[in-house]
XYZ file of C-alpha atoms in Angstrom:
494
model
C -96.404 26.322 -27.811
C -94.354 23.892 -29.541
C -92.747 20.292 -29.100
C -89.176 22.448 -28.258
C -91.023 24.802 -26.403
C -92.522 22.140 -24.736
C -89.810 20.056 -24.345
C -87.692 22.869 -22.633
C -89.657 23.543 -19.984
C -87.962 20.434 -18.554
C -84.658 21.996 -18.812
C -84.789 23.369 -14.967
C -85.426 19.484 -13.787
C -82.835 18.400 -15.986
C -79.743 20.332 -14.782
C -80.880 20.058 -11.226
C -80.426 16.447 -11.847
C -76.705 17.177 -13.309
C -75.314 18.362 -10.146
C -72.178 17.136 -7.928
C -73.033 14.461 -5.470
C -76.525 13.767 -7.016
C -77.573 10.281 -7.372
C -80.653 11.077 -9.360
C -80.007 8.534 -12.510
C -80.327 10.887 -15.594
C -78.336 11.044 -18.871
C -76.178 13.645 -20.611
C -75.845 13.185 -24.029
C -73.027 14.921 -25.268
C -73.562 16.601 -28.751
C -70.280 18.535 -30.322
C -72.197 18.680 -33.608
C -70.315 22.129 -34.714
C -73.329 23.085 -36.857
C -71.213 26.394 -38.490
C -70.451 27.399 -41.735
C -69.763 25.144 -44.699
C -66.688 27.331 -45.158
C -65.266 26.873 -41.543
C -66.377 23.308 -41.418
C -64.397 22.745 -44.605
C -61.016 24.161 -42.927
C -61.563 22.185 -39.743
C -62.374 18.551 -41.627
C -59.243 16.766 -40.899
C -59.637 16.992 -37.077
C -63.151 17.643 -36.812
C -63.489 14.066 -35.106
C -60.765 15.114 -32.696
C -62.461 18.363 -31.854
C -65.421 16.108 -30.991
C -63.231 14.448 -28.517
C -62.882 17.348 -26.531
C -66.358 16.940 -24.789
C -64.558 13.839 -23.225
C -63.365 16.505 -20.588
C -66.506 17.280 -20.230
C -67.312 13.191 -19.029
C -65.441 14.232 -16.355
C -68.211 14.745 -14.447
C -68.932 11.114 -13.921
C -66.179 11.224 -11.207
C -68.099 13.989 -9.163
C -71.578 12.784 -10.292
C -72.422 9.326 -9.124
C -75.806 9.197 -11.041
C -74.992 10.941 -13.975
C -74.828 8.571 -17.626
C -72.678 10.188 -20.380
C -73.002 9.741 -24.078
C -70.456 11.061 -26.437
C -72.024 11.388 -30.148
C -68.993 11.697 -32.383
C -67.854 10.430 -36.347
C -64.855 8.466 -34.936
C -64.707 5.970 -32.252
C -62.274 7.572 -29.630
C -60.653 3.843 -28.510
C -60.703 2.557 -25.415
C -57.423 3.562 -24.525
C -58.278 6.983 -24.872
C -62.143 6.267 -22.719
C -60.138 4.157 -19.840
C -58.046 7.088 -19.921
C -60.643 9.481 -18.942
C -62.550 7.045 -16.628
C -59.183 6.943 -14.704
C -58.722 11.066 -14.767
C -62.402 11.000 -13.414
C -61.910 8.513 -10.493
C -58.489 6.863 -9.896
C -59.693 4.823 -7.220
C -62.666 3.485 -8.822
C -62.305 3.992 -12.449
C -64.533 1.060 -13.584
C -67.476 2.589 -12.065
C -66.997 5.822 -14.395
C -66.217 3.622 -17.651
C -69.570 1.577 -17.065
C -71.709 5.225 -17.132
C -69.652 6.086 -19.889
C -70.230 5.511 -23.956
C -70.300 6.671 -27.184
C -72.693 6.873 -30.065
C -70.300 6.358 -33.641
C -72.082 8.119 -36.552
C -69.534 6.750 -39.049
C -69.304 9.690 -41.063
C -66.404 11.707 -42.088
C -67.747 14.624 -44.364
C -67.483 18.388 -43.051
C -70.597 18.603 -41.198
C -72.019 18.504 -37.859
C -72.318 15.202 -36.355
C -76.085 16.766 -35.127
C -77.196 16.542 -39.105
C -75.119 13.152 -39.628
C -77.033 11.625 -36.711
C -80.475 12.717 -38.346
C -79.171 10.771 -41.424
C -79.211 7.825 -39.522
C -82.469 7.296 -38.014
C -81.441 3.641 -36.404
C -79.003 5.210 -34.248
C -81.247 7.833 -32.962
C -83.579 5.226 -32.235
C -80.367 2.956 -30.214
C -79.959 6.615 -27.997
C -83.080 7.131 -27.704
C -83.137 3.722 -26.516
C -79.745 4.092 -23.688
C -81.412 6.956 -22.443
C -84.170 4.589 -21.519
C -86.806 7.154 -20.195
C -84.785 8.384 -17.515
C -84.100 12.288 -17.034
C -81.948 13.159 -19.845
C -80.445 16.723 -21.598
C -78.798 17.222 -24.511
C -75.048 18.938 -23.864
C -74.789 20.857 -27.421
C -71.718 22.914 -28.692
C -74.218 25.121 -30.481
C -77.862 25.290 -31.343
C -79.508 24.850 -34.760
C -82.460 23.860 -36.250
C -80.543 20.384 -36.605
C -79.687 20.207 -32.424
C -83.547 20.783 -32.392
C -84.406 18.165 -33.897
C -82.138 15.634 -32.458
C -83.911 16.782 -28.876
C -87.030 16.518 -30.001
C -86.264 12.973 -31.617
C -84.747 12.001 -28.033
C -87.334 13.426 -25.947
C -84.531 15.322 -23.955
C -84.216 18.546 -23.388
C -81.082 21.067 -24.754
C -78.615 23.248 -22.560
C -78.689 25.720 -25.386
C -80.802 28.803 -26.495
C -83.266 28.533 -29.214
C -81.833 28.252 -32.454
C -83.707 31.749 -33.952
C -81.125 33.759 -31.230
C -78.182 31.920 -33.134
C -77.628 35.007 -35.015
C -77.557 36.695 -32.532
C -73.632 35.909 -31.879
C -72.771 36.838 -35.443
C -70.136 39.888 -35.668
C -72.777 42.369 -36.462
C -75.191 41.363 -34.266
C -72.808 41.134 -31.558
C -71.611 44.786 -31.405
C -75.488 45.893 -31.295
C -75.478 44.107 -28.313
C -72.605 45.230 -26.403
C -73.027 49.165 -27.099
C -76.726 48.285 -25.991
C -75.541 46.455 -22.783
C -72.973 49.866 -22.644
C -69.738 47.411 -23.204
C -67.245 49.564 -25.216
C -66.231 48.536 -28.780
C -63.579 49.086 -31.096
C -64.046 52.171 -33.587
C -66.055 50.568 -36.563
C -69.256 49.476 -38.303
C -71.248 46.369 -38.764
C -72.993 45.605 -42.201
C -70.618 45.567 -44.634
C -70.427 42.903 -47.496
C -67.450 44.154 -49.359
C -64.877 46.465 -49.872
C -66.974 49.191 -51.694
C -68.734 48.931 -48.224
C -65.543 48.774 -46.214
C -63.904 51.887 -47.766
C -67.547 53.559 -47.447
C -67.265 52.568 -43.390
C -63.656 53.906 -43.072
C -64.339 57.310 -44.474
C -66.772 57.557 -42.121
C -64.330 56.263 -39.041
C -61.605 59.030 -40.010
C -64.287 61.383 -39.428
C -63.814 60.544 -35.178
C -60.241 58.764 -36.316
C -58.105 60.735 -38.160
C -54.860 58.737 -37.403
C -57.067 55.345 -38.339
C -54.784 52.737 -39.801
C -54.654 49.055 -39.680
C -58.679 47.390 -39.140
C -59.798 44.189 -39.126
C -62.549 42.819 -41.204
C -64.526 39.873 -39.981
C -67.086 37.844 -41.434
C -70.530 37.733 -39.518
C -70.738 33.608 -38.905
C -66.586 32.632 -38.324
C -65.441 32.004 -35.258
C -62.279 31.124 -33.843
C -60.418 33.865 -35.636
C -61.022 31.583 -38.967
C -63.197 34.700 -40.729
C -60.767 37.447 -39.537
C -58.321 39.693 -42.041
C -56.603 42.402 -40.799
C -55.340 44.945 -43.677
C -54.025 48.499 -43.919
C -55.817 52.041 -44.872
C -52.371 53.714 -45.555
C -50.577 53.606 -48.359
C -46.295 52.872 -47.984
C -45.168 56.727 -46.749
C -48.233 56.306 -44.225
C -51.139 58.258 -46.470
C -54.321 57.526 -46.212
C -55.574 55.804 -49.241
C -58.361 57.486 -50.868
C -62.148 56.378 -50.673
C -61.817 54.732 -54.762
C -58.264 53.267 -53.823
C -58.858 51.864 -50.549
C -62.167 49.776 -52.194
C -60.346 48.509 -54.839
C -57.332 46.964 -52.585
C -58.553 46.794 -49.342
C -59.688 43.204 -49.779
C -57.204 42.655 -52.822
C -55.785 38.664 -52.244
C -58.659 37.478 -50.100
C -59.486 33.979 -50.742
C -62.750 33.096 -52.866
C -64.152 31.527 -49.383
C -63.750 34.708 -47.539
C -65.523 36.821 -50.491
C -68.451 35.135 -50.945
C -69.202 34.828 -46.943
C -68.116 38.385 -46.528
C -70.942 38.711 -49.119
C -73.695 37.632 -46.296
C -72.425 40.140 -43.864
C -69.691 41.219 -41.592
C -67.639 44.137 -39.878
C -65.000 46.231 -40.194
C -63.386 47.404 -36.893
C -60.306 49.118 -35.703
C -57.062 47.286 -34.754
C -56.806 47.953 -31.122
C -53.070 48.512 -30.434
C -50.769 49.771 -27.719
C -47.827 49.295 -25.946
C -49.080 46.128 -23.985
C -52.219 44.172 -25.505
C -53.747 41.039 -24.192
C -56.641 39.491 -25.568
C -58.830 38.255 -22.725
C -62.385 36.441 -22.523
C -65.310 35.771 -19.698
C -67.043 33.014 -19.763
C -70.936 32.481 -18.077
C -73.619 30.058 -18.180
C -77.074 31.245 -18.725
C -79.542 29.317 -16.610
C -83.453 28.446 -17.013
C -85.551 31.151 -15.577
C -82.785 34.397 -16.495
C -80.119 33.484 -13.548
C -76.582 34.118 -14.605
C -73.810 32.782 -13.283
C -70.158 33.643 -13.759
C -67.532 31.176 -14.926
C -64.080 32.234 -15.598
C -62.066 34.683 -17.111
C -59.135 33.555 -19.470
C -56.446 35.565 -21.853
C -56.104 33.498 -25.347
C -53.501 32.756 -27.025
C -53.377 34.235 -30.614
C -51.481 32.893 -33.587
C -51.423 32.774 -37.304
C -50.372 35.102 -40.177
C -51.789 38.221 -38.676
C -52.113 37.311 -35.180
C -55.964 36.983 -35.447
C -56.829 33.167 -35.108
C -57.554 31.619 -31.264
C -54.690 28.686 -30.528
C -55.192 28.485 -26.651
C -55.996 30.138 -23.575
C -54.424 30.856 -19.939
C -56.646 30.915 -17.119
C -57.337 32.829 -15.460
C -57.328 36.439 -16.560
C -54.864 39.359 -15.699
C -56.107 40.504 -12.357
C -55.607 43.996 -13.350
C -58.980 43.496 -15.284
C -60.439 40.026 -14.065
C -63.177 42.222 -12.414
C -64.286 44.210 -15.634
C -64.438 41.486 -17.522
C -67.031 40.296 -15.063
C -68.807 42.872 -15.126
C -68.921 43.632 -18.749
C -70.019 39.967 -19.316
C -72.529 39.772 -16.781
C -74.156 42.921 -18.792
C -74.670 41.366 -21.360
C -75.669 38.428 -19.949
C -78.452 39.833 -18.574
C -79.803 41.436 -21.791
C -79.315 37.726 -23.076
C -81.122 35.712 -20.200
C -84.521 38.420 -20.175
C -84.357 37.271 -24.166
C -85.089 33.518 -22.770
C -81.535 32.155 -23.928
C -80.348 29.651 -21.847
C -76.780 27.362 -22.030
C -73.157 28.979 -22.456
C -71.944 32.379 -23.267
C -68.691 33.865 -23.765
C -67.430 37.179 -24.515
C -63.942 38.224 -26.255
C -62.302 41.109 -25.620
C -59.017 43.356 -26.439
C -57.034 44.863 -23.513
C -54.876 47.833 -23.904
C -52.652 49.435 -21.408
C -51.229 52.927 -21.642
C -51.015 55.463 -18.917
C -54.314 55.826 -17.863
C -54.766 51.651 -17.022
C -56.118 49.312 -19.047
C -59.291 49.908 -21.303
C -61.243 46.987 -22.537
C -62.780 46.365 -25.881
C -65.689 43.659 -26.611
C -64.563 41.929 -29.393
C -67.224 39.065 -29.926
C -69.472 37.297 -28.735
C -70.023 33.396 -28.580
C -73.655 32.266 -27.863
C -71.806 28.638 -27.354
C -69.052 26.694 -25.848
C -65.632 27.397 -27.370
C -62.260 27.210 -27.500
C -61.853 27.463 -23.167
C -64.777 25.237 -22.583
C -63.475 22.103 -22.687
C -60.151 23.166 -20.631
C -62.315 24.799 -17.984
C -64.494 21.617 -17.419
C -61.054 19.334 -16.925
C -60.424 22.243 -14.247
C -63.707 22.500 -12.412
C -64.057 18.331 -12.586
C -60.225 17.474 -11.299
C -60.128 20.183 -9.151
C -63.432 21.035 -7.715
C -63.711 24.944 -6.840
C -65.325 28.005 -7.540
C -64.256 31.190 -9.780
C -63.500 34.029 -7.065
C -64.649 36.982 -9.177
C -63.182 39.700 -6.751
C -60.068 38.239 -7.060
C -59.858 36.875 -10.248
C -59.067 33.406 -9.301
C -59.882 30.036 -9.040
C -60.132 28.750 -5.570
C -59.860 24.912 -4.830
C -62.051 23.227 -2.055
C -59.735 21.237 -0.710
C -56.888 23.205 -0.053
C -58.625 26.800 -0.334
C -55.112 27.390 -3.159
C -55.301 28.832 -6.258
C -55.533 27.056 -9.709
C -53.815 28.581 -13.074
C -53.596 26.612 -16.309
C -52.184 26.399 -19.765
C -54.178 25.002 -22.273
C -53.679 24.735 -26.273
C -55.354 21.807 -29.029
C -52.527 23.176 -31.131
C -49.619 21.329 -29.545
C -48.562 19.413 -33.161
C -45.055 18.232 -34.339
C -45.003 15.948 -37.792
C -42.518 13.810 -35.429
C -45.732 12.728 -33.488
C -47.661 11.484 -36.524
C -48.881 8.288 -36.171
C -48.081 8.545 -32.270
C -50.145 5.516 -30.596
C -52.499 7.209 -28.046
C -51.666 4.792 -25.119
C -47.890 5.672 -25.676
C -48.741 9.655 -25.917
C -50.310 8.711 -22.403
C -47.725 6.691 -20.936
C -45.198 9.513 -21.883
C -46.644 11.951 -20.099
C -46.862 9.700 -16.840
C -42.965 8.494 -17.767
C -42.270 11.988 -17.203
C -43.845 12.986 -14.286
C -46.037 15.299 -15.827
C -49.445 13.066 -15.615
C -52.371 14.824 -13.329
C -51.607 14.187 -9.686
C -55.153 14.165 -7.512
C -53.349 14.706 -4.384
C -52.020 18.102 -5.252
C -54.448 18.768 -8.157
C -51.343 20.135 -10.729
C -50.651 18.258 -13.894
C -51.126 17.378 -17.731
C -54.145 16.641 -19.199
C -54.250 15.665 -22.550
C -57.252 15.650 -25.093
C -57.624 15.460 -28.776
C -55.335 12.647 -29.591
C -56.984 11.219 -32.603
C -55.458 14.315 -33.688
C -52.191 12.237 -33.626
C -52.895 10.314 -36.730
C -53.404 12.537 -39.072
C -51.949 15.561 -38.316
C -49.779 14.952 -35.036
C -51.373 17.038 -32.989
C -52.394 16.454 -29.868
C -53.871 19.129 -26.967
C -52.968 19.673 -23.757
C -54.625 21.197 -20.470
C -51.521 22.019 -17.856
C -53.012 22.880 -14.640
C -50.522 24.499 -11.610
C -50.756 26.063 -8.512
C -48.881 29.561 -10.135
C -49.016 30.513 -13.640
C -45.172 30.056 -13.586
C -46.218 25.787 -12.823
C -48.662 25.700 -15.351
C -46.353 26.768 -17.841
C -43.562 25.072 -17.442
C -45.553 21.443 -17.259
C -47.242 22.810 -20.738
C -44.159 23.141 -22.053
C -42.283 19.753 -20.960
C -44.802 18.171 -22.734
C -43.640 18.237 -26.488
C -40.013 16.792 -25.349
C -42.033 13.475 -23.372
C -44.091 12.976 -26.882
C -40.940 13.124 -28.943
C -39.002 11.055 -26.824
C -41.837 8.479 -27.000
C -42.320 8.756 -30.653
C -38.411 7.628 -31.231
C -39.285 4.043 -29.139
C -39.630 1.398 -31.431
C -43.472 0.525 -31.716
C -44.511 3.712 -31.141
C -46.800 4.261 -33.663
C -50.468 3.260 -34.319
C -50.740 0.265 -36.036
C-alpha cells in the first residue's frame, strides 16, 4: 500500500469531523486547482482566479460548523471585502467568529494552470499550510483529482475528498457512455472512439443503419467539460440528403479550430442530437462516501448557451418534477458501479430530456467524476438554508420552516458597464435593493465570482426563492442594482 493509499484510509475520520454542529477542531483546505486540459485551461485564463473564488460558498460551512478551519488556495487574493462578505452570509450575528476560522493561501501565479501544480512550485507555501493545519484533523476539498492533488495531500499529510487519480478517465466522454449502458442508463444513438472525421463519417454510417432519419450529432472531445469540447454539425446536405460516407469526412469537421483537432485527436464521441418538441437539459448530483455509501444530492436543469446551444452557463434547481425521480435513480446506478470501484468525493451526471407523447425519456449525456458548474450554488443552498433533497418529490425541503427552496444560479451574469465595478459597491447594491440574502425567510441574492468584475465585468449570482417564479425574478433584478451602482461616482476599483 502506498503513502495515498495510506493516507486515505483517514478519509472516513476526516469527514465525520466535517459535519454540522461538530466542534471537533479539524481543517478543510479548499483546493479549486482545475487540473484539465491545457486547451480548456487556456480559454478559461482570464477568470480562472474568479472561478477559484467560487469555493468561498463552499466556506459557508463555518456558519453551521463551529470547529471547522477553512483554507482557500487560490492565484489571487479575494480582498477582504469580498471574505467579510462571506463571514457575514455564514453568521450575521457573529460574523467575526467565521472570519477568524477563515483564510487563504495566495499562490501568486497567473498562468493557465491549476493552482494544485502552482502550489507544488512553491514549496515554502506548502510548508506555511502544512504549518496552519497544525496537526489537527485535516482533508483536502479538491475540484478534481490528479496526480498533482496527490501530491499536495501527501505533502500536507491530509487526506482528499476525491477518487484516485487513475479513475480520472474514467469521466472522459468515451469512458462515460461505457459506463452508463453498463449501469443500463440510456444514451443517445452514437459511438465513442473516434479521433477524426474519417472516424466520425465511419461511426455515422454505421448509426443510419438503426437511424435512417439521423441528422444533426454532436461531437465531443473525451477530456472538455463544461460544453467547452462540444460541436454540433449536420449529416445532410441543403435539400436534406444524406451526405455520403467520402463527403461527410471531408466536411463534417470542416472550420473546427486547431485546438479542437488536435484534442479530438486523443479521443472523443460522436452522438446524436437529441431533439423534440420540449427539451430540457437536466443533471443529478451525489456524493460518493468512504466505504461505497451513496448519497443523493440534488437534481438541477442547466442553462445552455453559446453558438450552438452546447456550452453550460447556469443551472435551476431543482429539476422538473416530471423526472426529478429518474434522474435519481439513473444516478444512483451509476453511482453504485462507481463506489464498488473505491471512488470516493463528488459525482454528477448530465442528461437530455425529451418530451413527446409517450412522457419524457431521458438521455445520459456525461458524466463528471468532480464538482462542477452546480456545486458551488448548491453548497450556498444547503449552508444558508439548511435542509435535505426530498428525492420523491423532487425538492428541497428547509428545516426550519419544512418550505420548499428553488434557485437561479449563473457565473455568467457580465455587462462591460460593470467593468471595473468595486466589489464592496457590487455588494452594497444588491442590499440597496432589497435583493441581499434575508436569514429570516431564507430567499435572496448571493453573489460570487466578483474578481470577475475587473477584468471582464462579470460577476455570478445564486438567487434562492421559495417558488421558482421568486427565484427568478430576484436573479433577474440583479443586473439593473449593478448598473445603477456602476453610474455612482467612485464606483470603480481603484
Amino acid at each position: 500500500m502506498g503513502a495515498f493509499e495510506r493516507l486515505q484510509e483517514r478519509l472516513g475520520d476526516a469527514l465525520d469531523a466535517n459535519v454540522p454542529g461538530s466542534t471537533v477542531e479539524h481543517v478543510v483546505v479548499a483546493l479549486p486547482s482545475y487540473s484539465m486540459s491545457a486547451t480548456l485551461l487556456s480559454h478559461y485564463r482570464s477568470r480562472l482566479a474568479a472561478l477559484e473564488h467560487r469555493f468561498l460558498l463552499g466556506a459557508l460551512q463555518a456558519g453551521r460548523i463551529p470547529g471547522v478551519h477553512v483554507v482557500l488556495v487560490t492565484s489571487r487574493d479575494p480582498g477582504e471585502v469580498v471574505l467579510d462578505y462571506h463571514a457575514r452570509l455564514a453568521d450575521p450575528h457573529a460574523p467575526e467568529g467565521v472570519r477568524r476560522r477563515l483564510s487563504c493561501l495566495v499562490v501568486p501565479d497567473d498562468s493557465p494552470r491549476g493552482v494544485a501544480a502552482k502550489l507544488l512550485d512553491r514549496p515554502d507555501l506548502l510548508t506555511e499550510l502544512r504549518d496552519r493545519i497544525g496537526g489537527r484533523v485535516a482533508l483536502v476539498e479538491p475540484w478534481n483529482v490528479t496526480a498533482a492533488e496527490v501530491e499536495v495531500a501527501v505533502a500536507l499529510d491530509a487526506p482528499l475528498n476525491g477518487p484516485a487519480p487513475q479513475m480520472w478517465p474514467l469521466g472522459f466522454k468515451s469512458s462515460a457512455r461505457r459506463l452508463f449502458r453498463e449501469a443500463g442508463v440510456p444514451v443517445p444513438c452514437g459511438e465513442e472512439g473516434v479521433h477524426d472525421g474519417t472516424d466520425v463519417a465511419a461511426a455515422v454510417a454505421r448509426m443510419r443503419r438503426s437511424r435512417p432519419d439521423l441528422d444533426r450529432l454532436v461531437v465531443k472531445v473525451d477530456d472538455s467539460g463544461s460544453g467547452d469540447g462540444n460541436r454540433v454539425v449536420s449529416t445532410r446536405d441543403d435539400r436534406g440528403e444524406p451526405l455520403g460516407e467520402a463527403v461527410l469526412a471531408a466536411q463534417v469537421l470542416r472550420g473546427a479550430p486547431d485546438w479542437f483537432l488536435r484534442d479530438l485527436a486523443a479521443g472523443g464521441v460522436v452522438e446524436e442530437l437529441v431533439d423534440g418538441p420540449r427539451v430540457t437539459s437536466p443533471s443529478a448530483q451525489v456524493d460518493l462516501l468512504p466505504g461505497g455509501g451513496v448519497r443523493l444530492l440534488a437534481t438541477h436543469e442547466q442553462v445552455l448557451g453559446g453558438a450552438q446551444r452546447q456550452e453550460f452557463v447556469g443551472s435551476r434547481f431543482p429539476a422538473d418534477s416530471a423526472y426529478a425521480a429518474d434522474l435519481a435513480r439513473h444516478v444512483s446506478a451509476v453511482a453504485r458501479l462507481l463506489a464498488r470501484a473505491g471512488a470516493v468525493g463528488r459525482l454528477a451526471v448530465d442528461f437530455v430530456a425529451v418530451e413527446d407523447a409517450g412522457g419524457w425519456r431521458l438521455n445520459a449525456l456525461d458524466l463528471n467524476l468532480r464538482k462542477g458548474g452546480t456545486s458551488h450554488s448548491f453548497a450556498a443552498l444547503r449552508h444558508l438554508v439548511p435542509g435535505c433533497y426530498d428525492a420523491d418529490r423532487g425538492r428541497w425541503v428547509a428545516e426550519h420552516d419544512g418550505g420548499p427552496r428553488c434557485y437561479r444560479s449563473s457565473d455568467g451574469v457580465v455587462d462591460p458597464v460593470w467593468l471595473g465595478l468595486d466589489p464592496g459597491r457590487a455588494i452594497e447594491a444588491v442590499a440597496d435593493a432589497g435583493l441581499a440574502f434575508d436569514h429570516e425567510q431564507g430567499v435572496g441574492v448571493v453573489l460570487h465570482m466578483m474578481a470577475a468584475l475587473a477584468v471582464e465585468g462579470r460577476v455570478g449570482v445564486t438567487a434562492i426563492g421559495r417558488t421558482v417564479d421568486e427565484a427568478d425574478r430576484l436573479f433577474a433584478a440583479v443586473p439593473d442594482a449593478l448598473r445603477a451602482a456602476a453610474r455612482r461616482p467612485g464606483s470603480r476599483t481603484r
